[in-house]
Amino acid sequence: MKLERSACIEPMYSEIPFLERFQAAKNDGFEWVEFWSWEDKDLDAVKEAAEKAGIGISGFNGDADLSLVDPTHKEKYLAFLRRSVEAAKKVGAKSVTIHSNGLGDGGLVIDSYDNLSHTVKLCAMYDTLLECAKIAEESGIAMNLEPLNITTDHVGNFLATTQMAAEIVELIGSPMLKVLYDVYHMQLDEGCICDTIKAYAKQMGHIHVADCPGRHEPGTGEINYAKVFACLAENGYTGRLGFELFPETSTDVAVKAIMGINTEF
């Protein structure tokens, strides 16, 4: 079994124009690409670039500046999510990523909703996720719910643990709604990477990869990714590995580090 690699071509390949990054990623050995936003892209050009390169589109963010935890956002959130699903269909993407809180420039949390109780936030998220799962099942576009670190990049984000994400996904019980386990984010928030994988691998639909600290390529920080990937395989994970990282020096150097780690088991 091989865990296929996806390059996040917003932070990676920033040395070249966006539409050229599809072919560059394919040339470097990636089977998939992903990116952050879709509203600022020419979707026809994106589809053409991916098809010309012969590379798949794993997914992109589906919720923009709207929040699952705000009960007043439900209808607006679902309306935008439906637009994101149509965008995914247009370019042939397999999934969209969703979050508890709306994110602004640089991934900053727009509103931490300190005026809302934990109970209200959790119930609002669950209620809207039930509808998200229905949209995913009807459309065939998978949805991955991503917890984020609250120490460094996304202070004020509500969903900050794998356990909460995995348990809410399991309660909803849809095969089209899973957890996006970002190893970098969760190392900052909770550590215990392999124990977490063992506990929740069945709920994981996508993996994000970056070393910690720094959010650079594997080998620049403290995470042993060879063991992490082996642990994923041993516990039944068969999805993609999304390399969402900022190259420490250059994309070329980062790619060498990425391709040097075994993903066949």
mmCIF file of N, CA, C and O in Angstrom, residues 129-201:
data_model
loop_
_atom_site.group_PDB
_atom_site.id
_atom_site.type_symbol
_atom_site.label_atom_id
_atom_site.label_comp_id
_atom_site.label_asym_id
_atom_site.label_seq_id
_atom_site.Cartn_x
_atom_site.Cartn_y
_atom_site.Cartn_z
ATOM 1 N N LEU A 129 -22.945 20.727 11.300
ATOM 2 C CA LEU A 129 -22.228 19.604 10.703
ATOM 3 C C LEU A 129 -23.172 18.505 10.222
ATOM 4 O O LEU A 129 -22.868 17.808 9.247
ATOM 5 N N LEU A 130 -24.303 18.338 10.884
ATOM 6 C CA LEU A 130 -25.295 17.369 10.405
ATOM 7 C C LEU A 130 -25.715 17.709 8.976
ATOM 8 O O LEU A 130 -25.842 16.818 8.128
ATOM 9 N N GLU A 131 -25.915 18.995 8.717
ATOM 10 C CA GLU A 131 -26.295 19.434 7.377
ATOM 11 C C GLU A 131 -25.120 19.344 6.405
ATOM 12 O O GLU A 131 -25.298 19.020 5.224
ATOM 13 N N CYS A 132 -23.913 19.627 6.902
ATOM 14 C CA CYS A 132 -22.711 19.493 6.065
ATOM 15 C C CYS A 132 -22.572 18.061 5.564
ATOM 16 O O CYS A 132 -22.242 17.827 4.393
ATOM 17 N N ALA A 133 -22.820 17.105 6.454
ATOM 18 C CA ALA A 133 -22.703 15.696 6.086
ATOM 19 C C ALA A 133 -23.704 15.339 4.998
ATOM 20 O O ALA A 133 -23.391 14.584 4.061
ATOM 21 N N LYS A 134 -24.904 15.879 5.096
ATOM 22 C CA LYS A 134 -25.918 15.614 4.070
ATOM 23 C C LYS A 134 -25.477 16.164 2.720
ATOM 24 O O LYS A 134 -25.632 15.507 1.684
ATOM 25 N N ILE A 135 -24.927 17.371 2.731
ATOM 26 C CA ILE A 135 -24.441 17.974 1.483
ATOM 27 C C ILE A 135 -23.320 17.120 0.887
ATOM 28 O O ILE A 135 -23.264 16.897 -0.321
ATOM 29 N N ALA A 136 -22.429 16.648 1.745
ATOM 30 C CA ALA A 136 -21.323 15.805 1.281
ATOM 31 C C ALA A 136 -21.839 14.523 0.648
ATOM 32 O O ALA A 136 -21.389 14.100 -0.423
ATOM 33 N N GLU A 137 -22.801 13.890 1.300
ATOM 34 C CA GLU A 137 -23.337 12.627 0.790
ATOM 35 C C GLU A 137 -24.076 12.827 -0.528
ATOM 36 O O GLU A 137 -23.980 11.998 -1.440
ATOM 37 N N GLU A 138 -24.823 13.928 -0.626
ATOM 38 C CA GLU A 138 -25.589 14.187 -1.853
ATOM 39 C C GLU A 138 -24.684 14.566 -3.022
ATOM 40 O O GLU A 138 -24.975 14.236 -4.176
ATOM 41 N N SER A 139 -23.579 15.240 -2.715
ATOM 42 C CA SER A 139 -22.705 15.760 -3.774
ATOM 43 C C SER A 139 -21.581 14.811 -4.164
ATOM 44 O O SER A 139 -21.031 14.907 -5.264
ATOM 45 N N GLY A 140 -21.200 13.940 -3.233
ATOM 46 C CA GLY A 140 -20.036 13.089 -3.465
ATOM 47 C C GLY A 140 -18.717 13.775 -3.182
ATOM 48 O O GLY A 140 -17.645 13.210 -3.419
ATOM 49 N N ILE A 141 -18.778 14.993 -2.639
ATOM 50 C CA ILE A 141 -17.569 15.721 -2.246
ATOM 51 C C ILE A 141 -17.357 15.537 -0.754
ATOM 52 O O ILE A 141 -18.194 15.942 0.058
ATOM 53 N N ALA A 142 -16.256 14.914 -0.380
ATOM 54 C CA ALA A 142 -15.975 14.641 1.032
ATOM 55 C C ALA A 142 -15.686 15.936 1.784
ATOM 56 O O ALA A 142 -15.231 16.930 1.196
ATOM 57 N N MET A 143 -15.943 15.912 3.090
ATOM 58 C CA MET A 143 -15.653 17.061 3.941
ATOM 59 C C MET A 143 -14.770 16.626 5.094
ATOM 60 O O MET A 143 -15.015 15.600 5.729
ATOM 61 N N ASN A 144 -13.734 17.421 5.343
ATOM 62 C CA ASN A 144 -12.770 17.130 6.397
ATOM 63 C C ASN A 144 -12.736 18.273 7.399
ATOM 64 O O ASN A 144 -12.427 19.410 7.044
ATOM 65 N N LEU A 145 -13.081 17.953 8.641
ATOM 66 C CA LEU A 145 -13.156 18.924 9.723
ATOM 67 C C LEU A 145 -11.785 19.026 10.386
ATOM 68 O O LEU A 145 -11.267 18.030 10.901
ATOM 69 N N GLU A 146 -11.216 20.235 10.404
ATOM 70 C CA GLU A 146 -9.831 20.404 10.844
ATOM 71 C C GLU A 146 -9.711 21.147 12.171
ATOM 72 O O GLU A 146 -10.024 22.333 12.258
ATOM 73 N N PRO A 147 -9.214 20.473 13.217
ATOM 74 C CA PRO A 147 -8.800 21.199 14.425
ATOM 75 C C PRO A 147 -7.506 21.964 14.142
ATOM 76 O O PRO A 147 -6.668 21.510 13.366
ATOM 77 N N LEU A 148 -7.339 23.115 14.781
ATOM 78 C CA LEU A 148 -6.168 23.964 14.556
ATOM 79 C C LEU A 148 -5.452 24.254 15.865
ATOM 80 O O LEU A 148 -6.057 24.199 16.945
ATOM 81 N N ASN A 149 -4.167 24.592 15.764
ATOM 82 C CA ASN A 149 -3.455 24.939 16.988
ATOM 83 C C ASN A 149 -3.916 26.313 17.486
ATOM 84 O O ASN A 149 -4.216 27.214 16.690
ATOM 85 N N ILE A 150 -3.969 26.438 18.799
ATOM 86 C CA ILE A 150 -4.405 27.692 19.428
ATOM 87 C C ILE A 150 -3.265 28.352 20.193
ATOM 88 O O ILE A 150 -3.481 29.306 20.927
ATOM 89 N N THR A 151 -2.053 27.855 19.976
ATOM 90 C CA THR A 151 -0.883 28.402 20.665
ATOM 91 C C THR A 151 -0.117 29.406 19.809
ATOM 92 O O THR A 151 0.492 30.336 20.335
ATOM 93 N N THR A 152 -0.160 29.224 18.495
ATOM 94 C CA THR A 152 0.768 29.937 17.615
ATOM 95 C C THR A 152 0.091 30.625 16.441
ATOM 96 O O THR A 152 0.282 31.814 16.211
ATOM 97 N N ASP A 153 -0.701 29.869 15.687
ATOM 98 C CA ASP A 153 -1.234 30.372 14.421
ATOM 99 C C ASP A 153 -2.703 30.784 14.470
ATOM 100 O O ASP A 153 -3.125 31.638 13.702
ATOM 101 N N HIS A 154 -3.483 30.151 15.337
ATOM 102 C CA HIS A 154 -4.934 30.347 15.301
ATOM 103 C C HIS A 154 -5.506 30.539 16.707
ATOM 104 O O HIS A 154 -6.439 29.831 17.121
ATOM 105 N N VAL A 155 -4.947 31.483 17.412
ATOM 106 C CA VAL A 155 -5.398 31.767 18.778
ATOM 107 C C VAL A 155 -6.898 32.112 18.750
ATOM 108 O O VAL A 155 -7.348 32.909 17.934
ATOM 109 N N GLY A 156 -7.645 31.480 19.638
ATOM 110 C CA GLY A 156 -9.073 31.739 19.723
ATOM 111 C C GLY A 156 -9.933 30.757 18.965
ATOM 112 O O GLY A 156 -11.165 30.812 19.039
ATOM 113 N N ASN A 157 -9.324 29.816 18.226
ATOM 114 C CA ASN A 157 -10.107 28.816 17.513
ATOM 115 C C ASN A 157 -10.763 27.862 18.510
ATOM 116 O O ASN A 157 -10.147 27.462 19.505
ATOM 117 N N PHE A 158 -11.999 27.490 18.259
ATOM 118 C CA PHE A 158 -12.721 26.629 19.203
ATOM 119 C C PHE A 158 -12.271 25.176 19.119
ATOM 120 O O PHE A 158 -11.992 24.534 20.129
ATOM 121 N N LEU A 159 -12.203 24.637 17.914
ATOM 122 C CA LEU A 159 -11.874 23.219 17.746
ATOM 123 C C LEU A 159 -10.355 23.052 17.782
ATOM 124 O O LEU A 159 -9.656 23.365 16.818
ATOM 125 N N ALA A 160 -9.864 22.546 18.904
ATOM 126 C CA ALA A 160 -8.416 22.519 19.137
ATOM 127 C C ALA A 160 -7.885 21.136 19.495
ATOM 128 O O ALA A 160 -6.685 20.997 19.743
ATOM 129 N N THR A 161 -8.737 20.108 19.517
ATOM 130 C CA THR A 161 -8.269 18.765 19.867
ATOM 131 C C THR A 161 -8.786 17.742 18.869
ATOM 132 O O THR A 161 -9.897 17.866 18.336
ATOM 133 N N THR A 162 -7.980 16.720 18.663
ATOM 134 C CA THR A 162 -8.398 15.618 17.807
ATOM 135 C C THR A 162 -9.583 14.892 18.418
ATOM 136 O O THR A 162 -10.501 14.466 17.703
ATOM 137 N N GLN A 163 -9.578 14.732 19.722
ATOM 138 C CA GLN A 163 -10.657 14.003 20.382
ATOM 139 C C GLN A 163 -12.025 14.623 20.095
ATOM 140 O O GLN A 163 -12.968 13.916 19.719
ATOM 141 N N MET A 164 -12.146 15.944 20.255
ATOM 142 C CA MET A 164 -13.433 16.577 20.010
ATOM 143 C C MET A 164 -13.857 16.393 18.551
ATOM 144 O O MET A 164 -15.017 16.050 18.266
ATOM 145 N N ALA A 165 -12.933 16.621 17.628
ATOM 146 C CA ALA A 165 -13.261 16.475 16.204
ATOM 147 C C ALA A 165 -13.669 15.043 15.889
ATOM 148 O O ALA A 165 -14.677 14.803 15.201
ATOM 149 N N ALA A 166 -12.907 14.074 16.377
ATOM 150 C CA ALA A 166 -13.177 12.668 16.068
ATOM 151 C C ALA A 166 -14.483 12.195 16.691
ATOM 152 O O ALA A 166 -15.253 11.448 16.062
ATOM 153 N N GLU A 167 -14.757 12.634 17.902
ATOM 154 C CA GLU A 167 -15.986 12.190 18.563
ATOM 155 C C GLU A 167 -17.226 12.788 17.906
ATOM 156 O O GLU A 167 -18.246 12.103 17.750
ATOM 157 N N ILE A 168 -17.162 14.047 17.509
ATOM 158 C CA ILE A 168 -18.320 14.650 16.858
ATOM 159 C C ILE A 168 -18.550 14.038 15.479
ATOM 160 O O ILE A 168 -19.700 13.800 15.066
ATOM 161 N N VAL A 169 -17.473 13.735 14.765
ATOM 162 C CA VAL A 169 -17.589 13.069 13.469
ATOM 163 C C VAL A 169 -18.169 11.669 13.635
ATOM 164 O O VAL A 169 -19.036 11.232 12.865
ATOM 165 N N GLU A 170 -17.723 10.952 14.657
ATOM 166 C CA GLU A 170 -18.237 9.601 14.892
ATOM 167 C C GLU A 170 -19.720 9.628 15.265
ATOM 168 O O GLU A 170 -20.500 8.776 14.826
ATOM 169 N N LEU A 171 -20.118 10.617 16.052
ATOM 170 C CA LEU A 171 -21.531 10.738 16.422
ATOM 171 C C LEU A 171 -22.407 10.997 15.202
ATOM 172 O O LEU A 171 -23.501 10.447 15.081
ATOM 173 N N ILE A 172 -21.935 11.834 14.298
ATOM 174 C CA ILE A 172 -22.701 12.120 13.085
ATOM 175 C C ILE A 172 -22.766 10.892 12.192
ATOM 176 O O ILE A 172 -23.798 10.596 11.579
ATOM 177 N N GLY A 173 -21.672 10.167 12.111
ATOM 178 C CA GLY A 173 -21.698 8.847 11.482
ATOM 179 C C GLY A 173 -21.795 8.821 9.973
ATOM 180 O O GLY A 173 -22.321 7.863 9.399
ATOM 181 N N SER A 174 -21.303 9.848 9.298
ATOM 182 C CA SER A 174 -21.328 9.856 7.840
ATOM 183 C C SER A 174 -19.965 9.460 7.287
ATOM 184 O O SER A 174 -18.939 10.002 7.718
ATOM 185 N N PRO A 175 -19.925 8.570 6.311
ATOM 186 C CA PRO A 175 -18.637 8.208 5.702
ATOM 187 C C PRO A 175 -18.017 9.353 4.910
ATOM 188 O O PRO A 175 -16.845 9.296 4.554
ATOM 189 N N MET A 176 -18.801 10.406 4.661
ATOM 190 C CA MET A 176 -18.308 11.546 3.880
ATOM 191 C C MET A 176 -17.829 12.699 4.750
ATOM 192 O O MET A 176 -17.385 13.722 4.227
ATOM 193 N N LEU A 177 -17.937 12.563 6.058
ATOM 194 C CA LEU A 177 -17.446 13.586 6.982
ATOM 195 C C LEU A 177 -16.394 12.962 7.878
ATOM 196 O O LEU A 177 -16.684 12.049 8.659
ATOM 197 N N LYS A 178 -15.158 13.445 7.756
ATOM 198 C CA LYS A 178 -14.048 12.898 8.522
ATOM 199 C C LYS A 178 -13.235 14.038 9.158
ATOM 200 O O LYS A 178 -13.537 15.212 8.983
ATOM 201 N N VAL A 179 -12.190 13.663 9.868
ATOM 202 C CA VAL A 179 -11.288 14.619 10.506
ATOM 203 C C VAL A 179 -10.074 14.851 9.624
ATOM 204 O O VAL A 179 -9.507 13.904 9.065
ATOM 205 N N LEU A 180 -9.694 16.104 9.476
ATOM 206 C CA LEU A 180 -8.391 16.419 8.893
ATOM 207 C C LEU A 180 -7.422 16.529 10.064
ATOM 208 O O LEU A 180 -7.477 17.478 10.850
ATOM 209 N N TYR A 181 -6.547 15.539 10.174
ATOM 210 C CA TYR A 181 -5.564 15.524 11.263
ATOM 211 C C TYR A 181 -4.290 16.200 10.777
ATOM 212 O O TYR A 181 -3.549 15.645 9.970
ATOM 213 N N ASP A 182 -4.070 17.421 11.240
ATOM 214 C CA ASP A 182 -2.873 18.181 10.892
ATOM 215 C C ASP A 182 -1.830 17.931 11.980
ATOM 216 O O ASP A 182 -1.978 18.394 13.119
ATOM 217 N N VAL A 183 -0.799 17.196 11.617
ATOM 218 C CA VAL A 183 0.185 16.767 12.605
ATOM 219 C C VAL A 183 0.891 17.967 13.244
ATOM 220 O O VAL A 183 1.134 17.983 14.454
ATOM 221 N N TYR A 184 1.188 18.964 12.449
ATOM 222 C CA TYR A 184 1.824 20.178 12.978
ATOM 223 C C TYR A 184 0.934 20.853 14.014
ATOM 224 O O TYR A 184 1.363 21.136 15.138
ATOM 225 N N HIS A 185 -0.319 21.104 13.657
ATOM 226 C CA HIS A 185 -1.228 21.768 14.590
ATOM 227 C C HIS A 185 -1.390 20.970 15.879
ATOM 228 O O HIS A 185 -1.361 21.520 16.989
ATOM 229 N N MET A 186 -1.572 19.669 15.739
ATOM 230 C CA MET A 186 -1.870 18.859 16.925
ATOM 231 C C MET A 186 -0.639 18.566 17.766
ATOM 232 O O MET A 186 -0.760 18.322 18.967
ATOM 233 N N GLN A 187 0.538 18.609 17.170
ATOM 234 C CA GLN A 187 1.745 18.523 17.995
ATOM 235 C C GLN A 187 1.832 19.729 18.920
ATOM 236 O O GLN A 187 2.202 19.600 20.091
ATOM 237 N N LEU A 188 1.469 20.894 18.414
ATOM 238 C CA LEU A 188 1.478 22.099 19.248
ATOM 239 C C LEU A 188 0.410 22.050 20.332
ATOM 240 O O LEU A 188 0.654 22.459 21.470
ATOM 241 N N ASP A 189 -0.769 21.548 19.995
ATOM 242 C CA ASP A 189 -1.881 21.565 20.945
ATOM 243 C C ASP A 189 -1.855 20.421 21.942
ATOM 244 O O ASP A 189 -2.229 20.590 23.100
ATOM 245 N N GLU A 190 -1.443 19.209 21.481
ATOM 246 C CA GLU A 190 -1.641 18.047 22.359
ATOM 247 C C GLU A 190 -0.522 17.013 22.342
ATOM 248 O O GLU A 190 -0.430 16.201 23.263
ATOM 249 N N GLY A 191 0.346 17.010 21.325
ATOM 250 C CA GLY A 191 1.404 16.007 21.264
ATOM 251 C C GLY A 191 0.830 14.610 21.093
ATOM 252 O O GLY A 191 -0.250 14.426 20.541
ATOM 253 N N CYS A 192 1.590 13.601 21.585
ATOM 254 C CA CYS A 192 1.132 12.192 21.576
ATOM 255 C C CYS A 192 0.620 11.775 20.196
ATOM 256 O O CYS A 192 -0.462 11.198 20.066
ATOM 257 N N ILE A 193 1.396 12.049 19.166
ATOM 258 C CA ILE A 193 0.928 11.858 17.800
ATOM 259 C C ILE A 193 0.527 10.413 17.518
ATOM 260 O O ILE A 193 -0.586 10.148 17.042
ATOM 261 N N CYS A 194 1.407 9.469 17.791
ATOM 262 C CA CYS A 194 1.096 8.078 17.447
ATOM 263 C C CYS A 194 -0.029 7.517 18.313
ATOM 264 O O CYS A 194 -0.864 6.750 17.818
ATOM 265 N N ASP A 195 -0.095 7.888 19.587
ATOM 266 C CA ASP A 195 -1.214 7.453 20.424
ATOM 267 C C ASP A 195 -2.528 7.999 19.883
ATOM 268 O O ASP A 195 -3.554 7.313 19.889
ATOM 269 N N THR A 196 -2.509 9.232 19.414
ATOM 270 C CA THR A 196 -3.714 9.846 18.839
ATOM 271 C C THR A 196 -4.132 9.127 17.574
ATOM 272 O O THR A 196 -5.322 8.846 17.352
ATOM 273 N N ILE A 197 -3.179 8.810 16.715
ATOM 274 C CA ILE A 197 -3.480 8.078 15.485
ATOM 275 C C ILE A 197 -4.092 6.723 15.809
ATOM 276 O O ILE A 197 -5.095 6.313 15.197
ATOM 277 N N LYS A 198 -3.516 6.031 16.766
ATOM 278 C CA LYS A 198 -4.043 4.717 17.156
ATOM 279 C C LYS A 198 -5.484 4.810 17.642
ATOM 280 O O LYS A 198 -6.310 3.932 17.390
ATOM 281 N N ALA A 199 -5.790 5.890 18.350
ATOM 282 C CA ALA A 199 -7.135 6.053 18.907
ATOM 283 C C ALA A 199 -8.168 6.467 17.871
ATOM 284 O O ALA A 199 -9.333 6.062 17.945
ATOM 285 N N TYR A 200 -7.747 7.283 16.880
ATOM 286 C CA TYR A 200 -8.743 7.934 16.020
ATOM 287 C C TYR A 200 -8.507 7.766 14.517
ATOM 288 O O TYR A 200 -9.143 8.460 13.719
ATOM 289 N N ALA A 201 -7.654 6.839 14.118
ATOM 290 C CA ALA A 201 -7.347 6.688 12.685
ATOM 291 C C ALA A 201 -8.591 6.445 11.845
ATOM 292 O O ALA A 201 -8.684 6.914 10.705
#
